[in-house]
Each structure stands twice: as C-alpha cells, then as structure tokens.
Tab-separated table of C-alpha atoms in Angstrom:
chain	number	residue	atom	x	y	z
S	196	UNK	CA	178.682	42.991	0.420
S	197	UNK	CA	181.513	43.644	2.499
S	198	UNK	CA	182.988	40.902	5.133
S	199	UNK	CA	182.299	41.796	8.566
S	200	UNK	CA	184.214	41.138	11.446
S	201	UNK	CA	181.850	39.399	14.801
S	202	UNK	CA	181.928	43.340	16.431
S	203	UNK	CA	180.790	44.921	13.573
S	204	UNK	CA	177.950	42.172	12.780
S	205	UNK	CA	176.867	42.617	16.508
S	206	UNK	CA	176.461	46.530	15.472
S	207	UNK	CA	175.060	46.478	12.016
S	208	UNK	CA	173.128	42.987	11.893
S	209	UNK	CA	171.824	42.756	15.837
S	210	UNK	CA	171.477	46.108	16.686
S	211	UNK	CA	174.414	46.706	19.081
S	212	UNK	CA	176.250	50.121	20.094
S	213	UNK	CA	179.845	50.635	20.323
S	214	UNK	CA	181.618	52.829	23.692
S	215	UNK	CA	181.098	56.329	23.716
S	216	UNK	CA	184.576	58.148	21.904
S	217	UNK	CA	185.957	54.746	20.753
S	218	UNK	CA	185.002	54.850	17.338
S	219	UNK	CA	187.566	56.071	14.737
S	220	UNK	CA	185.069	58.254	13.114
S	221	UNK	CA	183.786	60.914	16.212
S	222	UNK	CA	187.109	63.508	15.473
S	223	UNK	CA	187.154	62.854	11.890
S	224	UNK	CA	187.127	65.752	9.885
S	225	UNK	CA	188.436	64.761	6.474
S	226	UNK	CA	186.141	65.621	3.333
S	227	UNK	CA	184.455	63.462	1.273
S	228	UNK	CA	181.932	60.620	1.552
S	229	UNK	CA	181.036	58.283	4.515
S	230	UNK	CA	179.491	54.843	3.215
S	231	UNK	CA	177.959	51.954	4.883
S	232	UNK	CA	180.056	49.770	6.196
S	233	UNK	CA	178.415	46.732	5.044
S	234	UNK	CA	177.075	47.689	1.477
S	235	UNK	CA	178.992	50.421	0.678
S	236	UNK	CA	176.154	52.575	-0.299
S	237	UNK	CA	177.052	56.237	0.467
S	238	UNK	CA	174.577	57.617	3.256
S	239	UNK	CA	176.195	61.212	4.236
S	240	UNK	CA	178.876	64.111	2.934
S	241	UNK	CA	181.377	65.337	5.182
S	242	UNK	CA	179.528	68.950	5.385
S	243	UNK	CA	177.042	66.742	7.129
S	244	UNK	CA	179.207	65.754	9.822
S	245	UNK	CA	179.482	68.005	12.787
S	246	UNK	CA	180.993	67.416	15.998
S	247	UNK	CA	177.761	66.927	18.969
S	248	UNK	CA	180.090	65.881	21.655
S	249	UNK	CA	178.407	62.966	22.156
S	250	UNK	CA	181.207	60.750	21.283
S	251	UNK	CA	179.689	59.185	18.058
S	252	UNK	CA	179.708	60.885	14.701
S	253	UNK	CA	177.290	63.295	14.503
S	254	UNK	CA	175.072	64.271	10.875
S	255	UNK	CA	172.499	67.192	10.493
S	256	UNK	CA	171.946	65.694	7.207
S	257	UNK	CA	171.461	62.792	4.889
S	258	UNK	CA	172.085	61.745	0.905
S	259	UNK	CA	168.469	61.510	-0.402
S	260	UNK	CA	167.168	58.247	0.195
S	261	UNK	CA	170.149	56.669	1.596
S	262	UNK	CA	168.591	56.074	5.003
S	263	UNK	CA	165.397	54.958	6.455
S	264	UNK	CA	163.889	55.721	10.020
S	265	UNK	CA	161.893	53.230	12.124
S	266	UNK	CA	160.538	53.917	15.846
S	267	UNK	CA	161.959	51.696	18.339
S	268	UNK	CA	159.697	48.803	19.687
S	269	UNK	CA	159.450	50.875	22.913
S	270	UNK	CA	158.479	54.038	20.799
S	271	UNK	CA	160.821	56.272	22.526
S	272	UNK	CA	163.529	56.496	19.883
S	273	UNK	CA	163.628	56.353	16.323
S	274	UNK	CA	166.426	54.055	14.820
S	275	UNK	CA	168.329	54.501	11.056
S	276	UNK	CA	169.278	52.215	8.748
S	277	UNK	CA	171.333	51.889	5.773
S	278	UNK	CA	168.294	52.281	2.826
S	279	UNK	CA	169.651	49.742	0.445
S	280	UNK	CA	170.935	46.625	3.144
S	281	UNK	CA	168.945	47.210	6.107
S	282	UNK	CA	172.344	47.675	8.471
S	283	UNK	CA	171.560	49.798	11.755
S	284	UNK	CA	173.474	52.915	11.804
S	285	UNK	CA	172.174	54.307	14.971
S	286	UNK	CA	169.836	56.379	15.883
S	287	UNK	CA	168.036	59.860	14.862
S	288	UNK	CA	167.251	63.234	17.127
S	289	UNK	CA	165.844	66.216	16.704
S	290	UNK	CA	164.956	69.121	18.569
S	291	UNK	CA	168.421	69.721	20.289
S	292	UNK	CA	169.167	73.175	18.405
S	293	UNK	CA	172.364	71.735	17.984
S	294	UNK	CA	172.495	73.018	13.907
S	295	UNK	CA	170.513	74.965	12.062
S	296	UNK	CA	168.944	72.236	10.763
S	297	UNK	CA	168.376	71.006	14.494
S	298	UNK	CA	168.417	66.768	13.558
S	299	UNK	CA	171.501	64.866	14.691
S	300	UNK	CA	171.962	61.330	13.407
S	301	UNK	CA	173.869	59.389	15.863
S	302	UNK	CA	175.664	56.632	13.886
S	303	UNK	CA	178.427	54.127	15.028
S	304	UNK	CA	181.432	54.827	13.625
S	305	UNK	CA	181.803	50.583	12.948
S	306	UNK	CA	178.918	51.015	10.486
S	307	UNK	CA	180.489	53.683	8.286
S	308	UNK	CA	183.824	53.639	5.857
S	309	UNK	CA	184.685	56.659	4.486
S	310	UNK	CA	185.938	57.598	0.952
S	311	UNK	CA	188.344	61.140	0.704
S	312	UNK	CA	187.399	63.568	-2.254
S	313	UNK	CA	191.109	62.979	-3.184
S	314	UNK	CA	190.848	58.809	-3.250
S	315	UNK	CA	192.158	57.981	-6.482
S	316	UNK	CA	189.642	55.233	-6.952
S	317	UNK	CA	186.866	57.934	-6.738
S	318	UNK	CA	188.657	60.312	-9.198
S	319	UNK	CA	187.172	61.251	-12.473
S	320	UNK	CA	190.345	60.466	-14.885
S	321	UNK	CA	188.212	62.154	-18.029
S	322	UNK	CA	188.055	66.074	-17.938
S	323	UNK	CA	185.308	66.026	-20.338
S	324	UNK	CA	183.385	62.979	-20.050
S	325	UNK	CA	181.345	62.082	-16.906
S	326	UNK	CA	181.441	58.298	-15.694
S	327	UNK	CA	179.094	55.521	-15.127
S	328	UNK	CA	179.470	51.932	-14.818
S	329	UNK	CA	176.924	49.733	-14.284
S	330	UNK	CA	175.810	46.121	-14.201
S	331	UNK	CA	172.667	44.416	-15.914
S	332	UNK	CA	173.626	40.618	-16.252
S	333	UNK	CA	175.665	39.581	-19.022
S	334	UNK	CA	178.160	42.941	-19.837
S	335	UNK	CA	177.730	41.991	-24.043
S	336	UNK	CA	174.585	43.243	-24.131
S	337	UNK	CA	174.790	45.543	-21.925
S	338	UNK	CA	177.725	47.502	-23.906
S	339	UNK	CA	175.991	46.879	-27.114
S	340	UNK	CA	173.041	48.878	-25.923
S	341	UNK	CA	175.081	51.866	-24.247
S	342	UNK	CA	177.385	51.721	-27.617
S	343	UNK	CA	174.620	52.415	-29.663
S	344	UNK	CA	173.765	56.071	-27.672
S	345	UNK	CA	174.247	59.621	-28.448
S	346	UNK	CA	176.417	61.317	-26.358
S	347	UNK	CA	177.990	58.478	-25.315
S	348	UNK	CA	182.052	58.194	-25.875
S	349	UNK	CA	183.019	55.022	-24.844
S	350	UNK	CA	181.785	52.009	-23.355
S	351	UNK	CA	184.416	48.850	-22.207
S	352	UNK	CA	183.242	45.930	-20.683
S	353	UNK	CA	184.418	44.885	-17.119
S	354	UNK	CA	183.984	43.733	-13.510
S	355	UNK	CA	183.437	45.959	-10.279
S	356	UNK	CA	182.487	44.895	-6.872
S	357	UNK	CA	185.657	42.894	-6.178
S	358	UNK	CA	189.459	42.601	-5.921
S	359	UNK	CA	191.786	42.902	-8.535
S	360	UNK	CA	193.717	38.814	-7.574
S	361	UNK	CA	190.105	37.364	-9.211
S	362	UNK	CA	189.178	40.284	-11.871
S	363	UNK	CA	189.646	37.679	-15.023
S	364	UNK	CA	186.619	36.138	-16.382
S	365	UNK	CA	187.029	32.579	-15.663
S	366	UNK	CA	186.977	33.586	-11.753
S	367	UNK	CA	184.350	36.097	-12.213
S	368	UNK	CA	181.890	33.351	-13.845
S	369	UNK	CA	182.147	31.400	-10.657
S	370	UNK	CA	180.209	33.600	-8.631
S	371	UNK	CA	182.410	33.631	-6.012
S	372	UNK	CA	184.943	36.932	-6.458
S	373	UNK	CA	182.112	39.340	-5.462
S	374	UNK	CA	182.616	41.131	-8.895
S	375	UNK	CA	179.492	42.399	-11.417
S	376	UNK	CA	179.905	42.218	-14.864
S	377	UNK	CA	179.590	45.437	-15.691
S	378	UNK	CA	180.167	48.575	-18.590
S	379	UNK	CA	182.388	51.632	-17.568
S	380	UNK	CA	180.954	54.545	-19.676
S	381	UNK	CA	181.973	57.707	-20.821
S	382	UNK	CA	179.431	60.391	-21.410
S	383	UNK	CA	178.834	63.647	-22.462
S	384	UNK	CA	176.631	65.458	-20.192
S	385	UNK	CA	175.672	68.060	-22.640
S	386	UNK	CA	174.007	65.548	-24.999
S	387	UNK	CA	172.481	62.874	-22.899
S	388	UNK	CA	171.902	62.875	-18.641
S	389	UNK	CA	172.548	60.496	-16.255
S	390	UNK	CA	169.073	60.084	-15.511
S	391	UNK	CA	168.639	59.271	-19.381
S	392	UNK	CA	171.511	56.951	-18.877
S	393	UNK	CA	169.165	55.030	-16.221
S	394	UNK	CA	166.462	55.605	-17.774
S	395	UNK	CA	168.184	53.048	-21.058
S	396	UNK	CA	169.159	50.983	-18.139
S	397	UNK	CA	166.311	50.284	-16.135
S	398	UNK	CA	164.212	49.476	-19.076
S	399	UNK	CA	166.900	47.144	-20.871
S	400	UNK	CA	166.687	44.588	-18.398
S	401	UNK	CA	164.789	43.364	-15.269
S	402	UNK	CA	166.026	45.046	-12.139
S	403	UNK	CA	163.400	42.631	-9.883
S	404	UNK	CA	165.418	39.496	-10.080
S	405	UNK	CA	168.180	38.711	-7.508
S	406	UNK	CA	171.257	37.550	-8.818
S	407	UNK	CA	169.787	36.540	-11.919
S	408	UNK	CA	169.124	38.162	-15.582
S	409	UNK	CA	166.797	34.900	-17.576
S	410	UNK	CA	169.370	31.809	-17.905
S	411	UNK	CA	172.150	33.691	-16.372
S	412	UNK	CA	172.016	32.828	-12.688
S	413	UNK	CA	175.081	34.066	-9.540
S	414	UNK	CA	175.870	37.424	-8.519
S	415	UNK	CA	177.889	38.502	-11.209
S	416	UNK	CA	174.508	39.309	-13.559
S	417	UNK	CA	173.211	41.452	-10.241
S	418	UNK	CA	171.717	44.804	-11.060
S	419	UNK	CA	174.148	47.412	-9.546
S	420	UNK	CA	174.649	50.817	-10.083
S	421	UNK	CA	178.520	52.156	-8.798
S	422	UNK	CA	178.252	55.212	-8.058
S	423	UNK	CA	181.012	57.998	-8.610
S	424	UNK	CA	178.833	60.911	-7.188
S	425	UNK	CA	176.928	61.781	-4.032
S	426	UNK	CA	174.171	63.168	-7.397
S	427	UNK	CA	174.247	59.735	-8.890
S	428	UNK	CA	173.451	58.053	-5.376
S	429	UNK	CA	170.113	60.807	-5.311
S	430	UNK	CA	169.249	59.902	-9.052
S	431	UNK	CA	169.333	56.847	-8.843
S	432	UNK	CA	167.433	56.689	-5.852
S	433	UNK	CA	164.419	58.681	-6.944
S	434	UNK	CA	164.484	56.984	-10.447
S	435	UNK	CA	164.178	53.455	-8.547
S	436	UNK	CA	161.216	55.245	-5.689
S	437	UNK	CA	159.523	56.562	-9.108
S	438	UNK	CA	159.551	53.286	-10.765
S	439	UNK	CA	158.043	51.865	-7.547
S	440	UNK	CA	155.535	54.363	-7.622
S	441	UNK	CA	154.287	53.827	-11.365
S	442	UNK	CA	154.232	50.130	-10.439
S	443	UNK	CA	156.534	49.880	-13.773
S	444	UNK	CA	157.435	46.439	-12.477
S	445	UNK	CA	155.353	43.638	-10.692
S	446	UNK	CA	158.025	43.034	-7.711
S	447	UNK	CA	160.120	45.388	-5.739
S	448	UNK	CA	163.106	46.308	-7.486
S	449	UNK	CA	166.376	45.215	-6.571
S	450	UNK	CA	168.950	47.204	-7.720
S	451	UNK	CA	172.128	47.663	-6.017
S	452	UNK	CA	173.776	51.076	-5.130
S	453	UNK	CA	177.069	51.199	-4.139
S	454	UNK	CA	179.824	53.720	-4.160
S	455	UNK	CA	182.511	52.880	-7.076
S	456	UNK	CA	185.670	51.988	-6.082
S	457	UNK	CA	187.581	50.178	-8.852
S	458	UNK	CA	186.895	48.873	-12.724
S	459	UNK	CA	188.525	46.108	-13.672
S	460	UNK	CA	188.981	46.153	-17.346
S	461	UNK	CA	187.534	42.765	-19.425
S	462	UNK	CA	189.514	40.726	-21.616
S	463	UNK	CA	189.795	42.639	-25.046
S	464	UNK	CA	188.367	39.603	-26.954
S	465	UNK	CA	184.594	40.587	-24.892
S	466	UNK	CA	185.288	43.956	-26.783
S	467	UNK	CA	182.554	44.666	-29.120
S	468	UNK	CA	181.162	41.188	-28.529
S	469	UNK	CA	177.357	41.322	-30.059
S	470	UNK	CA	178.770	43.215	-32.888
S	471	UNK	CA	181.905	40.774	-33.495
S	472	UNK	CA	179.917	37.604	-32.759
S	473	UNK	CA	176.693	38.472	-33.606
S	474	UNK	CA	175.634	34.986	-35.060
S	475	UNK	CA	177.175	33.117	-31.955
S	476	UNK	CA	174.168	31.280	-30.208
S	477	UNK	CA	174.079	33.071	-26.918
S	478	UNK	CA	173.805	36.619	-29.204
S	479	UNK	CA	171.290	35.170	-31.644
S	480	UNK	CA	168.993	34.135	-28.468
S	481	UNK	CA	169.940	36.596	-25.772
S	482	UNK	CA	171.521	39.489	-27.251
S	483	UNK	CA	169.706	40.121	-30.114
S	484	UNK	CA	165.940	39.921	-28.881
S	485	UNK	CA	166.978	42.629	-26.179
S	486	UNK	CA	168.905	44.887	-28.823
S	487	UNK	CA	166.449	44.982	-30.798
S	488	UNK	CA	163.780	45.437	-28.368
S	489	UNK	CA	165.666	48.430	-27.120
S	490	UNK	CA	166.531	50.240	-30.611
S	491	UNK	CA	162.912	50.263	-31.068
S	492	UNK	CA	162.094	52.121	-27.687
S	493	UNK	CA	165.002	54.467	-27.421
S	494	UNK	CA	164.952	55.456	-31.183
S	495	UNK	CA	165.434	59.238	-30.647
S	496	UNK	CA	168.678	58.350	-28.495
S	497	UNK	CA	170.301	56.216	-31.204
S	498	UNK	CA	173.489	57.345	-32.868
C-alpha cells in the first residue's frame, strides 16, 4: 500500500472531495493507465477519460472489476470505490448523454496515479515472451513450480512491491520494505495462457490467508499478482470472482492486484533453490510436499 499524505487519507479513507479544477488530473490527456492512488490497482484506460467540464476527471468506462458501486446512505447518489482496497474514488452518473456510453465516473484526481504507455517500468523488454510476476509466499517454491511448465522461458526469483534502497533479502525478510517475494516469468503465449498461468497459481498455494503462506508469516509471502496489462487486471479479476463463485476455497480470497512497476532481481544463490538444495530442511518439509502435489495435478502442463 502506498503512503498517504493527511489530504489524500481525508479523500480516499473518510470520504472527502477535493475543489472543483484543482486536481492535477481534470486536463490530463496523456495515454496510458490511471491506478488507485492507494493500492495501485489499475481502475481505468486513458480512452476512458473524457473531459465533462465538471472540473474532476471524468470516465465513461471502467477496467472489469476494478471498481465497485454503493448507494449513498441518503440514496440519492451512488459512490465508487477502488475494488481491491475499498478507497473512495468518487462518485458515478448516468443519464447525462454526455458519451455514447452516457455514465460519467466522477473521481478525485488525489485518488488516482497514473502510469504512461511509454513508462519504462511498464515496458515489455522481451519481444517474444509475455511477462508475469507474481507472489505466493516463499519465491523457491514458487519458481520451482513455474520452472517446471511448458511454454514457459524463464523464471528468476525476486521482490516487487517496494524500493530498490531495501530490495536485498535480509531487508525483505523483515517485513518492513513493502516488497513480495515474488517470480518474474517469461512466457510464450502460443503454448500456455495467462489464465493457465493463474490457473497453476491459484491452486499451488492458498490465496485466503493474509500475509501468511503455513509457517511463513509478514507481508512478503502475500498473494499478489503485478500486473503489466490492463488484460491481466480483467483475468485476474474474473479468475478470482469465478473461484468465489465455485466456493473453491472456504474464505474470501485475498489476492492482491496491483499494477507492476519494478522487479528487483534475487540474490543468484536463491537461483534454482528446490532443485540445488533439495534435501535442505525447509525444501524437504515445505517445498517438496507442494511440488509434488502440483506435478500430480498439472501433469499435462509439465515440461
């Protein structure tokens, strides 16, 4: 989560509205992706944005599942908030012919950050490999299962969610940096999907649990998914609301979605770790039961 300043916690966390034309979002015409402010989830493209006069930034369309609507207590307006954190965003009309799509959602600038299609840290650096990096508690199992799939090129072990001054493992154990350990993989789309990527993912460990994968407790074992699309934001959205719906898991999922922003490369000796150290303790009693849990569910996607 991102730290707030006491204006933008009066917006996002109580409710509050910013003046009319103040915010630095109600001219901005750049493209690419507006997240929330305090989550960084992405909630709209910039071919949602259009200007309403109105002095806030105006949408006449949302990502998929990115935000949820609840009627005011005085039932004459109907409020948005970010889908993943709760923040308020603003509010939601329709009926003002204003589009084509005639909805506006009114959103205060202070709950939004915006990433440009050009921002380096949002930049696919492989031509023919699509990226994903996510998080699932301890990142040596995690890359041992992803290793072990076709279509997928690479996998290296690392930590998102943070700044680069603390990205070492020492600091990240502490649970303090605001990192994830997480895998950065490279895939090829024409032999396995991203939904089959979180499809291996959701079922290799226990996306219910806050902070917290079995013995390995902070929030660097959270269950996050960095997005590097708008697509992956709607995937992995209506993989987690179909989950919900099978009542695959006892308690609400957790799962984090936020947009990526930079991976922080691990230490090289956490490369290849299960297969390396495979009759260290932790990977004889943590590692291994999972592995081979997995190989025997996903044997049609094994190399």
């Amino acid at each position: 989560m991102t730290q707030l300043t006491d204006f933008e916690k009066y917006v996002i966390e109580q409710k509050g509205t910013e003046r009319p034309f103040s915010g630095e979002y109600v001219d901005h015409d750049a493209q690419g992706l507006y997240l929330c402010k305090k989550c960084l989830a992405p909630l709209y493209k910039s071919e949602h944005k259009f200007n309403a006069h109105c002095g806030w930034p105006a949408f006449d369309d949302e990502i998929p599942g990115a935000v949820d609507r609840t009627l005011d207590a005085d039932g004459q307006r109907t409020e948005i908030t970010c889908h993943q954190c709760g923040g308020h965003l603003g509010h939601v009309f329709e009926g003002e012919l204003l589009t084509d799509k005639n909805i506006r959602h009114c959103v205060n600038s202070v709950s939004l950050t915006f990433k440009a299609n050009d921002d380096k840290d949002l930049a696919d650096p492989v031509e023919k490999f699509q990226l994903a990096t996510l998080g699932a508690g301890c990142f040596w199992c995690v890359e041992a299962i992803f290793n072990s799939l076709k279509g997928v090129h690479k996998v290296k072990s690392g930590y998102s969610g943070g700044e680069a001054r603390h990205a070492n493992y020492d600091a990240v154990c502490s649970g303090r940096t605001g990192h994830a350990e997480v895998v950065h993989i490279e895939y090829d789309e024409d032999e396995i999907s991203f939904s089959e990527i979180l499809e291996v993912f959701f079922n290799s460990h226990n996306p219910t649990t806050l902070n917290r994968q079995g013995n390995d407790i902070g929030p660097q074992y959270r269950s996050v998914i960095f997005a590097h699309t708008d697509q992956q934001v709607i995937e992995a959205n209506k993989m987690i609301n179909k989950l919900h719906e099978a009542h695959v898991w006892p308690e609400p999922i957790v799962t984090e979605i936020t947009a990526f922003q930079t991976f922080y490369e691990a230490e090289s000796y956490h490369d290849d770790y299960f297969a390396k150290h495979g009759e260290q303790p932790y990977c004889q009693m943590v590692v291994k039961p999972k592995f081979e849990k997995f190989k025997t569910q996903f044997v049609d996607k094994l190399k």
